[in-house]
Short mmCIF file of N, CA and C in Angstrom, two decimals:
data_model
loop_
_atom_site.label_atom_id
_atom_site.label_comp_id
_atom_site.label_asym_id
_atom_site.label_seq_id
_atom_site.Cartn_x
_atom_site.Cartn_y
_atom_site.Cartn_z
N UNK T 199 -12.94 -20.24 16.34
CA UNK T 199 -11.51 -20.19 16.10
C UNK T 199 -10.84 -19.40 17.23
N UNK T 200 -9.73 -20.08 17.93
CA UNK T 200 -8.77 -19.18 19.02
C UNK T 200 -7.26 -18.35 18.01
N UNK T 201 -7.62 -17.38 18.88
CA UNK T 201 -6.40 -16.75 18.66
C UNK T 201 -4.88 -17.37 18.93
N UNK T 202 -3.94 -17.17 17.37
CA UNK T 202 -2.46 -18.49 17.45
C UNK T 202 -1.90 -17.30 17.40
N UNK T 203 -0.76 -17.18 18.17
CA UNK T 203 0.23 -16.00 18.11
C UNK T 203 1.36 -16.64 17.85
N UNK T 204 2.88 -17.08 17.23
CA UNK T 204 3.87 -17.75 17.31
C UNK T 204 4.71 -17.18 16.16
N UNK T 205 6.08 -17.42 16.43
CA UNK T 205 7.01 -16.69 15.17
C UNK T 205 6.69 -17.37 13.91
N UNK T 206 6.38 -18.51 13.58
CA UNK T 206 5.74 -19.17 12.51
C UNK T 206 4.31 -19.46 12.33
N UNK T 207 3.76 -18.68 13.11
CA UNK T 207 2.62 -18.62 12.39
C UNK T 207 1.69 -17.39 13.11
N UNK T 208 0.39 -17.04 12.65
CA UNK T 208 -0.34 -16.17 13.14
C UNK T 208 -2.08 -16.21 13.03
N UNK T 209 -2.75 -16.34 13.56
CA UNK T 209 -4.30 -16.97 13.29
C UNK T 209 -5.22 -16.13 14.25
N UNK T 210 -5.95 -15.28 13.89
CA UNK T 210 -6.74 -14.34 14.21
C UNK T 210 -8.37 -14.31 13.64
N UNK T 211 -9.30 -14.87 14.61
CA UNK T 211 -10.64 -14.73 13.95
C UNK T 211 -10.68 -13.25 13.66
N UNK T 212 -11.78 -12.95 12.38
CA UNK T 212 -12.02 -11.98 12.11
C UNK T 212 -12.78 -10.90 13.79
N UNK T 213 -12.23 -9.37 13.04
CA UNK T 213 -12.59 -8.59 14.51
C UNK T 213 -11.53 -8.77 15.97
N UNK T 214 -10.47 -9.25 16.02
CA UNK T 214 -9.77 -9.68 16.69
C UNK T 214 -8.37 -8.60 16.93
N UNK T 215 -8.54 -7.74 17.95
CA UNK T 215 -7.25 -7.14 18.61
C UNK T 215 -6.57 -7.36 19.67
N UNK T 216 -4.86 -7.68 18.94
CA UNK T 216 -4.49 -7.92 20.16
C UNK T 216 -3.39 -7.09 20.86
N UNK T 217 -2.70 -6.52 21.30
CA UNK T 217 -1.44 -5.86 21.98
C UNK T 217 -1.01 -6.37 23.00
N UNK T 218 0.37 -6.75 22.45
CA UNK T 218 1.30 -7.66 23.58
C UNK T 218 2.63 -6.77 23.45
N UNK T 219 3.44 -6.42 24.43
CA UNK T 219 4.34 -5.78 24.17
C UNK T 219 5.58 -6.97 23.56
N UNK T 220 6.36 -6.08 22.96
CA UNK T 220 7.43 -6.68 22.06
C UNK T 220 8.64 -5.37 21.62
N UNK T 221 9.60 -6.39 21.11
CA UNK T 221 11.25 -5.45 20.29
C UNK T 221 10.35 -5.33 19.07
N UNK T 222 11.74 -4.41 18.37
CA UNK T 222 11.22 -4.23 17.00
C UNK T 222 11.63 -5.68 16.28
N UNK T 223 12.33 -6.12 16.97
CA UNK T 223 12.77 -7.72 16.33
C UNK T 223 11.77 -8.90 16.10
N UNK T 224 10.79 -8.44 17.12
CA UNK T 224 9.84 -9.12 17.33
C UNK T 224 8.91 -8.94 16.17
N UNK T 225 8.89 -7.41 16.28
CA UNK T 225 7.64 -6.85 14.41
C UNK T 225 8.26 -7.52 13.52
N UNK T 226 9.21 -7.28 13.53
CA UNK T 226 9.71 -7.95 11.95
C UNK T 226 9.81 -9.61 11.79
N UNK T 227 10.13 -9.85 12.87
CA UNK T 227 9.82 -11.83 12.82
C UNK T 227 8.21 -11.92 12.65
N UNK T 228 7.39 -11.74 13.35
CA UNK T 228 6.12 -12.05 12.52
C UNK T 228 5.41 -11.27 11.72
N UNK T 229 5.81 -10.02 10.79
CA UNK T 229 5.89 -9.18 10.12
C UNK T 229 6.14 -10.10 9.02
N UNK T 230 7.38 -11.02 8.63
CA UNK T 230 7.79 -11.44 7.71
C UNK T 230 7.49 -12.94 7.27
N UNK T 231 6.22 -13.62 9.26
CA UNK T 231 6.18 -14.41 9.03
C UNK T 231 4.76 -14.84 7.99
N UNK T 232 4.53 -13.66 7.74
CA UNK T 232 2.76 -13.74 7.00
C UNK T 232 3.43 -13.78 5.29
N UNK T 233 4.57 -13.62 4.95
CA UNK T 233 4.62 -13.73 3.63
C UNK T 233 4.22 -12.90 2.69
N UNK T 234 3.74 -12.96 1.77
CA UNK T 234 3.25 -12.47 1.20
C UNK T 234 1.85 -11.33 1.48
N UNK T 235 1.40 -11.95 2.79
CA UNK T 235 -0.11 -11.49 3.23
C UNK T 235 -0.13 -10.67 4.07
N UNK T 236 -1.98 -10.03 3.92
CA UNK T 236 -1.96 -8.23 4.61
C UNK T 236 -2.74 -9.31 6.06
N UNK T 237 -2.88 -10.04 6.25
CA UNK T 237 -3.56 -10.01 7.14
C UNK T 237 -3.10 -11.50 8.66
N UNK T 238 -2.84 -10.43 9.45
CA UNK T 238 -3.35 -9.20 10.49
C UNK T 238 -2.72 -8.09 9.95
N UNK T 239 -3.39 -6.87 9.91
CA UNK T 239 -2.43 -5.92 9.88
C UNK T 239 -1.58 -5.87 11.67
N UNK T 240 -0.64 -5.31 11.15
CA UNK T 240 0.58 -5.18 12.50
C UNK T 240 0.59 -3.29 12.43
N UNK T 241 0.92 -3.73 13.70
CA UNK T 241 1.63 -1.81 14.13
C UNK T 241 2.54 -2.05 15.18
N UNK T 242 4.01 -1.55 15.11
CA UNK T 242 4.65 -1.53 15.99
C UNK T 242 4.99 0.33 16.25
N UNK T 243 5.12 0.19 17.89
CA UNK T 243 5.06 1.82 18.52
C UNK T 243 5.44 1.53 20.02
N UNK T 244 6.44 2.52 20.49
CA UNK T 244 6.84 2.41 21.66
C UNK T 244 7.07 0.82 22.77
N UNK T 245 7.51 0.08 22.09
CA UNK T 245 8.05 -1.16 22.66
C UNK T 245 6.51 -2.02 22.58
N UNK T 246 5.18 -1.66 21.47
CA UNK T 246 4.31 -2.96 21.42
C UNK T 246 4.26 -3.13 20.45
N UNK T 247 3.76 -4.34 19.96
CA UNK T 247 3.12 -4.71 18.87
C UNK T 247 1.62 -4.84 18.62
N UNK T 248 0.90 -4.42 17.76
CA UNK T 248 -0.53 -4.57 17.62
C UNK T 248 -1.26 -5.43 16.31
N UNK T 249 -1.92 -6.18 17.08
CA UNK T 249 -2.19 -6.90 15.84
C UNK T 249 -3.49 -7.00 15.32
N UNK T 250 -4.36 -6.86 13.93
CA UNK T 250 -5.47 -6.51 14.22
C UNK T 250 -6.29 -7.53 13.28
N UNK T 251 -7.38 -8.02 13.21
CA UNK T 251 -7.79 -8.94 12.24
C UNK T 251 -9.15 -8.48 11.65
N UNK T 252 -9.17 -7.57 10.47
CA UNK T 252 -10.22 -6.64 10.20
C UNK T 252 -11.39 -7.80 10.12
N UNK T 253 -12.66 -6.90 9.98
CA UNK T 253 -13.95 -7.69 9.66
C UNK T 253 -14.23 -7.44 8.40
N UNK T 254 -15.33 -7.73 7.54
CA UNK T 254 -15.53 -7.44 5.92
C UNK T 254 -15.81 -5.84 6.55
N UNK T 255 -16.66 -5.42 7.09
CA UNK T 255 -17.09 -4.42 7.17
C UNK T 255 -15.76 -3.20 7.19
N UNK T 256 -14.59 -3.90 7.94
CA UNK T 256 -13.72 -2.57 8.12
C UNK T 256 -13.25 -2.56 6.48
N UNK T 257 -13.39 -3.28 5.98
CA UNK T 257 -12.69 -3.65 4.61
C UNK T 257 -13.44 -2.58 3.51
N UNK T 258 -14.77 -2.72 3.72
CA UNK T 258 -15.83 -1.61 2.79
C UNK T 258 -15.10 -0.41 3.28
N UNK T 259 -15.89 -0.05 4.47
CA UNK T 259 -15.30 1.55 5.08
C UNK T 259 -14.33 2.05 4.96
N UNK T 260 -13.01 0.95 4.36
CA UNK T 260 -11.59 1.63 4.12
C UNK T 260 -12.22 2.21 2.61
N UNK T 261 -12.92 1.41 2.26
CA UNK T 261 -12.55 1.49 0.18
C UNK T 261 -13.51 2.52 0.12
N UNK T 262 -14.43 2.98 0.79
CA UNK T 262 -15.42 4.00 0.65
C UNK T 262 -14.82 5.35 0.62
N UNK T 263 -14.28 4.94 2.16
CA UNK T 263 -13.25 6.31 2.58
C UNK T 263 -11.62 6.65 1.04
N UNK T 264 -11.35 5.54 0.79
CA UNK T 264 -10.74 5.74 -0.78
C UNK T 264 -11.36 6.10 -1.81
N UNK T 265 -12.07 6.09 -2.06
CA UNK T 265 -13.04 6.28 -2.96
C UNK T 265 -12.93 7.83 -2.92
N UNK T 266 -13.42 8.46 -1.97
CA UNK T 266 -13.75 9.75 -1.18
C UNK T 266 -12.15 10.91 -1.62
N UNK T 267 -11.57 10.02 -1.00
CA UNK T 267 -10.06 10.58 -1.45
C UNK T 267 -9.98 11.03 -2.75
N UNK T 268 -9.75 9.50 -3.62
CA UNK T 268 -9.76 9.72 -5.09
C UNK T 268 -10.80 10.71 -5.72
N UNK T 269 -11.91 10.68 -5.42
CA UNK T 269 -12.56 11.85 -5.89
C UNK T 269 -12.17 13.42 -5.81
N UNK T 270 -11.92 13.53 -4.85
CA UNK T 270 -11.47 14.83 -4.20
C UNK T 270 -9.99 15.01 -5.41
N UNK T 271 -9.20 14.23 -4.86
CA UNK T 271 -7.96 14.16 -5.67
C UNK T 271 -8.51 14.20 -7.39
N UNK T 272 -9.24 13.60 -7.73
CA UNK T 272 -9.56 14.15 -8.86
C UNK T 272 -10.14 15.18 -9.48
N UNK T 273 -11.01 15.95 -8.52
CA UNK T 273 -11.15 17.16 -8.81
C UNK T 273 -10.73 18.09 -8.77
N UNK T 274 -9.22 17.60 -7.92
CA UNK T 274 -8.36 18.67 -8.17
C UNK T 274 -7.08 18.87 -9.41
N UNK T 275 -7.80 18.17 -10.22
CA UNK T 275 -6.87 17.31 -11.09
C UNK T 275 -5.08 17.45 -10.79
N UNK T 276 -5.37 16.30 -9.61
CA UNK T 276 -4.28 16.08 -9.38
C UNK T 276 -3.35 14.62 -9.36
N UNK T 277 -2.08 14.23 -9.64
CA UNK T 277 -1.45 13.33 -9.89
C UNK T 277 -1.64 12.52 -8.36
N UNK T 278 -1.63 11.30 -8.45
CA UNK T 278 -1.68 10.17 -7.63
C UNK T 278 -1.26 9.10 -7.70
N UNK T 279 -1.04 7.93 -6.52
CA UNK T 279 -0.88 6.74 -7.00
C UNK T 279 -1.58 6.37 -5.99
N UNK T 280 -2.21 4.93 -5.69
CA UNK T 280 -2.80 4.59 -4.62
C UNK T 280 -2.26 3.26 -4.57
N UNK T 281 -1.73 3.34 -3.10
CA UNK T 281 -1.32 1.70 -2.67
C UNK T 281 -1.91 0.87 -1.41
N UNK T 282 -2.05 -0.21 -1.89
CA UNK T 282 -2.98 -0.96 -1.01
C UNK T 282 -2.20 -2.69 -0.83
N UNK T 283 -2.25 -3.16 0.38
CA UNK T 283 -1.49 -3.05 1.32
C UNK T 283 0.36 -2.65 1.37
N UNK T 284 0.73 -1.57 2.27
CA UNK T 284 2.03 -1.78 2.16
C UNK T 284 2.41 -1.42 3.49
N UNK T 285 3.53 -1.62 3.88
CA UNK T 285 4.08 -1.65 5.16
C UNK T 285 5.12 -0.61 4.95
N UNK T 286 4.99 0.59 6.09
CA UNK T 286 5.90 1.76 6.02
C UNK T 286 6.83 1.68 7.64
N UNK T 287 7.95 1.48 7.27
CA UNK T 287 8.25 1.19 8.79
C UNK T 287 9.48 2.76 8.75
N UNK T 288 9.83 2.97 9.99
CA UNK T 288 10.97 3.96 10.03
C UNK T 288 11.57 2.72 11.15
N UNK T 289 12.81 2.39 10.78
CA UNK T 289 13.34 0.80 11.38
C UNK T 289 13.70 1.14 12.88
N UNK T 290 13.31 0.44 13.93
CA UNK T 290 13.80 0.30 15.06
C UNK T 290 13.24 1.39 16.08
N UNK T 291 12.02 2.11 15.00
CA UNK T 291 11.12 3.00 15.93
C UNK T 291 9.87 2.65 15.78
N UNK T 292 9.06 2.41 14.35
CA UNK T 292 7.72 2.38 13.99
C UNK T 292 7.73 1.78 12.78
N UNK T 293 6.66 0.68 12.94
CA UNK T 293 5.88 0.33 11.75
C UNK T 293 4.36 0.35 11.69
N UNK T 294 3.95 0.34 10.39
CA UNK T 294 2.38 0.18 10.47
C UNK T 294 2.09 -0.08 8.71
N UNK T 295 0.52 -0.89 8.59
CA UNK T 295 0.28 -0.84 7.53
C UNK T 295 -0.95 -0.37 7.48
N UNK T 296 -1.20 0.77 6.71
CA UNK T 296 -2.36 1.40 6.87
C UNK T 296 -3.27 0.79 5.31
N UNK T 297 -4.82 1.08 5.35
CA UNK T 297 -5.46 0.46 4.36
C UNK T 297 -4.92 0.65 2.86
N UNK T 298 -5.05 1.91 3.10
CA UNK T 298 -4.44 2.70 1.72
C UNK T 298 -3.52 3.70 1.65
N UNK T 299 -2.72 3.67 0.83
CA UNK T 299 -1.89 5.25 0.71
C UNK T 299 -1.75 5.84 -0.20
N UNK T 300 -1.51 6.86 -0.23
CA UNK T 300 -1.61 7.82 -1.68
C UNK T 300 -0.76 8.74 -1.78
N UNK T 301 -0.13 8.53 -2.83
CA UNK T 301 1.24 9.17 -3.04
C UNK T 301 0.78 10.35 -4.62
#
């Protein structure tokens, strides 16, 4: 499979990084063009865009490393929420979607 980059669409074999510089106009057109879906994750930072196409493996090592969290967080009996995928942008400077977050 080759890598498809285009405002309507996006196609990334698994393991696949790419950084092409871009606007923030640019994050958010193919940001919005995945729909509903986490995957590629995107990161926009200082005029690029990054695009990344995890492997199963990065997929375990996130939930392990959650796992790890939640424990901790639970022994401190402390309140949580955990969210998995979401997109945190501060508009027209930075976006990113990280595996998990915990609020």
């Amino acid at each position: 499979m080759y890598a498809v980059i285009s405002r309507n669409n996006i196609q990334l074999p698994p393991g696949t990084v790419v950084r092409m510089p871009g606007t923030w106009q640019d994050y958010c057109v193919l940001r919005d063009s995945r729909g509903d879906g986490s995957i590629p994750r995107m990161k926009f930072r200082d005029g690029e865009i990054l695009l990344m196409s995890p492997m199963p493996r990065h997929g375990r090592e996130a939930h392990l490393l959650a796992r790890v969290v939640e424990i901790l967080l639970e022994s401190e009996d402390r309140n949580y929420e955990t969210f998995t995928p979401i997109t945190m942008d501060i508009p027209e400077s930075s976006g990113i979607e990280p595996d998990y977050c915990f609020y």
